[in-house]
CSV table of C-alpha atoms in Angstrom, one decimal:
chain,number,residue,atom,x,y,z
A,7,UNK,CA,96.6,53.1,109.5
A,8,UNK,CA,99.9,52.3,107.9
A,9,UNK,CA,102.8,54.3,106.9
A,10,UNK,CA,103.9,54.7,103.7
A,11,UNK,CA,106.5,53.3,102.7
A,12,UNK,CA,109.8,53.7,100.4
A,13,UNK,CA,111.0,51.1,97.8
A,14,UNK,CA,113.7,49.3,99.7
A,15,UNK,CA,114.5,46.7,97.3
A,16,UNK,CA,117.2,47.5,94.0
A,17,UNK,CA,115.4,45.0,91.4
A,18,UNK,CA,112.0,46.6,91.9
A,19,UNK,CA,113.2,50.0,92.4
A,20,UNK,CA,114.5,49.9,88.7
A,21,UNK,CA,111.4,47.8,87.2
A,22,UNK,CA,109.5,50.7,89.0
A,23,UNK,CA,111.0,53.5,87.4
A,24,UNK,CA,111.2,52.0,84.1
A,25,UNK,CA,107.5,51.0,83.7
A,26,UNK,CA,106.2,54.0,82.1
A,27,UNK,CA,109.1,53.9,79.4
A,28,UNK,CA,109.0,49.9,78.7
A,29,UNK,CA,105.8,48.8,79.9
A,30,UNK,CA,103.2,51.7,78.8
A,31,UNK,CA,105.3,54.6,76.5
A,32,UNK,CA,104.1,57.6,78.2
A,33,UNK,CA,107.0,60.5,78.9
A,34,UNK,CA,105.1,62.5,81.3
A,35,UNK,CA,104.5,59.4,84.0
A,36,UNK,CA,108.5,58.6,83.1
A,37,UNK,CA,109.3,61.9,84.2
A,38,UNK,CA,107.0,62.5,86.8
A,39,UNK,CA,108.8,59.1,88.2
A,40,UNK,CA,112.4,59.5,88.1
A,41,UNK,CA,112.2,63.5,89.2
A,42,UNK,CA,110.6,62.7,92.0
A,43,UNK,CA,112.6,60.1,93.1
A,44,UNK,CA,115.4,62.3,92.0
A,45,UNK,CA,114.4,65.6,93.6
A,46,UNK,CA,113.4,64.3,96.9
A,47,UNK,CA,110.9,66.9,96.4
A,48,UNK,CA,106.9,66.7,98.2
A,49,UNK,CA,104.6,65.7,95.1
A,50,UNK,CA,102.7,69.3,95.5
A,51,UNK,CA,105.5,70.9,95.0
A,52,UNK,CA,106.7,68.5,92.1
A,53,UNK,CA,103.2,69.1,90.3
A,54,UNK,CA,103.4,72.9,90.7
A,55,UNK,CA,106.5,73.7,88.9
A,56,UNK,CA,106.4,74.7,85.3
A,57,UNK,CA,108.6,74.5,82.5
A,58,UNK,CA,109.7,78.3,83.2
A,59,UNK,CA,111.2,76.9,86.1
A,60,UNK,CA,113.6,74.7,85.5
A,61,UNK,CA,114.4,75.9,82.0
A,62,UNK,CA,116.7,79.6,81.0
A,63,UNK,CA,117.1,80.3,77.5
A,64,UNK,CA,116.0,76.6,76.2
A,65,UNK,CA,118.4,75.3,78.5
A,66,UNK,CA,118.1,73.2,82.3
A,67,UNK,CA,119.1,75.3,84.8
A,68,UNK,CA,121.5,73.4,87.1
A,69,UNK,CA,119.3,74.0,90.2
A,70,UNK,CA,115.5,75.0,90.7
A,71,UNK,CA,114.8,76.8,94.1
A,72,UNK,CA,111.0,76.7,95.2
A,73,UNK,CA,109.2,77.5,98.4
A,74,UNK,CA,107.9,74.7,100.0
A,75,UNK,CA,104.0,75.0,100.1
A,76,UNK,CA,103.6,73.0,103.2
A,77,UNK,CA,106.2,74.1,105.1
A,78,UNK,CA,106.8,77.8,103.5
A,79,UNK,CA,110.4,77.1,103.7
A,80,UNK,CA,112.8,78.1,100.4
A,81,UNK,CA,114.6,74.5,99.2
A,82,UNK,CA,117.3,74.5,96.5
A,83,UNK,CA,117.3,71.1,94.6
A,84,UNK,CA,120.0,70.4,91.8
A,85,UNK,CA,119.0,68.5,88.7
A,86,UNK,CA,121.0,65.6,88.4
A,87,UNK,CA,121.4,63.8,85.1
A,88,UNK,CA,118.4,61.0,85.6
A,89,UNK,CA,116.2,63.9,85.9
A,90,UNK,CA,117.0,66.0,83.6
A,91,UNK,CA,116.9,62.9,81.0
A,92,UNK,CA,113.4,62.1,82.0
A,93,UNK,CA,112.4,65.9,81.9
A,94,UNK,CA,113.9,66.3,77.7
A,95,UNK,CA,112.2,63.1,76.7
A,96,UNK,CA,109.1,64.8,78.3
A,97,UNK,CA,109.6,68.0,76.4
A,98,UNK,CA,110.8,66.2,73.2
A,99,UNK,CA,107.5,64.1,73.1
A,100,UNK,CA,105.6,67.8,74.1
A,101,UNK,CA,107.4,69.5,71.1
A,102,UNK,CA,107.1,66.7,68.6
A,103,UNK,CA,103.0,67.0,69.5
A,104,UNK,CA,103.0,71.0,69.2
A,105,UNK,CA,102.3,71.4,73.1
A,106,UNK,CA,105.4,72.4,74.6
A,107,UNK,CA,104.8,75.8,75.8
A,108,UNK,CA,106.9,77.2,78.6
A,109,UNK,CA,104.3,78.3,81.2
A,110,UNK,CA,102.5,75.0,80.7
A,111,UNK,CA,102.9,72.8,84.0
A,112,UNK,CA,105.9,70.2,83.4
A,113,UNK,CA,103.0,67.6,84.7
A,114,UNK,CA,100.1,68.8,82.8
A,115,UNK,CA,96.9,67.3,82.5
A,116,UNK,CA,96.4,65.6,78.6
A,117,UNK,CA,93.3,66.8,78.6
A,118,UNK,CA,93.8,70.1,79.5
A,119,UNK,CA,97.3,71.2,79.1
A,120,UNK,CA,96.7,74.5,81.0
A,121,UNK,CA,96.6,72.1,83.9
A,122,UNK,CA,98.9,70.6,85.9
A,123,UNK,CA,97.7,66.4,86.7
A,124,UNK,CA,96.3,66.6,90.4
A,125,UNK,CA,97.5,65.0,93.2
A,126,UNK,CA,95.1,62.1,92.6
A,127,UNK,CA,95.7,61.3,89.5
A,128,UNK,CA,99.8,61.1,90.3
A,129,UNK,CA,99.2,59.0,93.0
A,130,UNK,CA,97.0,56.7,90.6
A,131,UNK,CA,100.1,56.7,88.3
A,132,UNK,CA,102.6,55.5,90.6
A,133,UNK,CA,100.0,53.0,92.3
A,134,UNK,CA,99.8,51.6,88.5
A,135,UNK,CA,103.8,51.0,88.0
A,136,UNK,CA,103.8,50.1,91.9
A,137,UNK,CA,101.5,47.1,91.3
A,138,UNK,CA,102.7,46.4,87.9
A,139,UNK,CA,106.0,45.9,89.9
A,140,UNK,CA,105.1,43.3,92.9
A,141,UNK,CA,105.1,46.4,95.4
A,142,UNK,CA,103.5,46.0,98.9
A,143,UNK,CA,100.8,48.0,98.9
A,144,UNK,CA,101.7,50.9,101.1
A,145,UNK,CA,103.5,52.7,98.2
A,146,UNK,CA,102.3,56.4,97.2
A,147,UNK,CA,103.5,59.7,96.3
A,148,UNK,CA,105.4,60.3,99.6
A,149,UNK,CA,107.1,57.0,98.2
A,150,UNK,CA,109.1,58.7,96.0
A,151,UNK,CA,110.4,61.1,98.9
A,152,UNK,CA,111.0,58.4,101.2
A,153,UNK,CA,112.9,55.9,98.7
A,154,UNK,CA,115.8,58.7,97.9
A,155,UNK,CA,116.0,59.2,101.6
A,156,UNK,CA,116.3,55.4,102.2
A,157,UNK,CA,119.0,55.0,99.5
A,158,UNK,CA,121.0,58.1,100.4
A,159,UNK,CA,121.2,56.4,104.0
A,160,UNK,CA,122.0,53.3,102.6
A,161,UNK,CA,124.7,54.8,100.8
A,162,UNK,CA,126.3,56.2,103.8
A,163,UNK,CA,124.6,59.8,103.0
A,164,UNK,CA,124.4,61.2,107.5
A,165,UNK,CA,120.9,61.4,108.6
A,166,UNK,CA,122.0,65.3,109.7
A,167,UNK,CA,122.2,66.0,105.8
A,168,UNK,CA,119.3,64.8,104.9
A,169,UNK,CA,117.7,65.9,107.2
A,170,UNK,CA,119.0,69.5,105.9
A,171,UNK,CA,117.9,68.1,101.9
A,172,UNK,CA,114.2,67.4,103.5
A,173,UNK,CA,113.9,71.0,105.5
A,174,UNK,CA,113.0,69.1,108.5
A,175,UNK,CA,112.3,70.5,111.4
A,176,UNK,CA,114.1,67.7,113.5
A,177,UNK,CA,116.2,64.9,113.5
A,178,UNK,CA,113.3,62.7,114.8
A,179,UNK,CA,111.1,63.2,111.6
A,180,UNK,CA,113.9,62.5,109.6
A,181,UNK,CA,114.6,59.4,111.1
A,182,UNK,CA,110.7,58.1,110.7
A,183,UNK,CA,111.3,59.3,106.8
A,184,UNK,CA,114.1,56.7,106.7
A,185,UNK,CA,111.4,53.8,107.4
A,186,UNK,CA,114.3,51.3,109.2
A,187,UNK,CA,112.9,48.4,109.6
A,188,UNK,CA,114.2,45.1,111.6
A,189,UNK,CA,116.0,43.8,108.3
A,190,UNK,CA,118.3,47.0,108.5
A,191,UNK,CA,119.3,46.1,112.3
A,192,UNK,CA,120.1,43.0,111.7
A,193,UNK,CA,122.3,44.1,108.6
A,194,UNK,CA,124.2,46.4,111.2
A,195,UNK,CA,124.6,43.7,114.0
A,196,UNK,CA,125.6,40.8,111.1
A,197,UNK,CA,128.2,43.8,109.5
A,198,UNK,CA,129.7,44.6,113.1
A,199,UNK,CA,131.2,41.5,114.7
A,200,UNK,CA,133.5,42.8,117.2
């Protein structure tokens, strides 16, 4: 069995997260997307918030705090700028449609807009963009996680931080999350001649 894996490389990263807004128009997929790789957030817990969430009087909040379903543990998650873009051209397409409605699930089924898409049918969304993309083929949900981990560490974001932005348990987990793989060694040992 094989790990999943996060989207190392920058040029597929961005083909990725632009498929469902050049490729295939479809808001909700776009958003589902870039919040998750935004949010750094489990895709349960992604698919369970609803638009009374992350929205006060009409407006984003500047952070959503949930409780973790697998781990029970409260996380506080900010919504950046990427996020919150994706998440108004959601609710602009929803409004324009007449099915924006606040206690509706952000991710909702089409078919049933009392329903939130299950975890199924997001992971058959990002496996469309991931192939669409050139993407090996241990890409999934946990993906989306495991990417904003990997660039945060790229970008010199300390493992004990993210670790903190994950609620993990340990250091050790954190460090499987960041997938490092020979390529990154070598980068370190090429970067550090002494």
């Amino acid at each position: 069995m094989s790990t999943t894996q996060p989207i190392r490389e920058p040029d597929k990263l961005l083909k990725f997260r632009e498929y469902y807004e050049s490729e295939e128009d479809n808001p909700r997929n776009y958003a589902l997307i870039i919040f998750g790789l935004n949010s750094a957030l489990r895709i349960s817990d992604i698919l369970d918030l609803r638009w009374h969430d992350i929205l006060r009087n009409g407006r984003y909040k500047t952070h959503i705090t949930i409780t973790e379903k697998k781990t029970g543990k409260e996380n506080q998650v900010i919504l950046n700028n990427p996020a919150i873009s994706a998440l108004d051209k959601l609710r602009n397409s929803l409004i324009r449609n007449n099915r924006f409605d606040e206690k509706h699930y952000i991710f909702s089924s089409q078919k049933y807009p009392h329903n939130n898409i299950s975890r199924s049918q997001a992971f058959r969304i990002i496996k469309k963009a991931a192939r669409h993309c050139g993407l090996p083929e241990h890409i999934s949900c946990h993906s989306l996680r495991k990417t904003f981990g990997y660039f945060a560490w790229k970008q010199g974001i300390q493992p004990a931080l993210l670790m903190s932005i994950y609620n993990h348990s340990s250091y050790e987990i954190t460090k499987r999350y960041l997938c490092i793989d020979q390529n990154e060694k070598d980068e370190v040992y090429t970067k550090i001649a002494l």
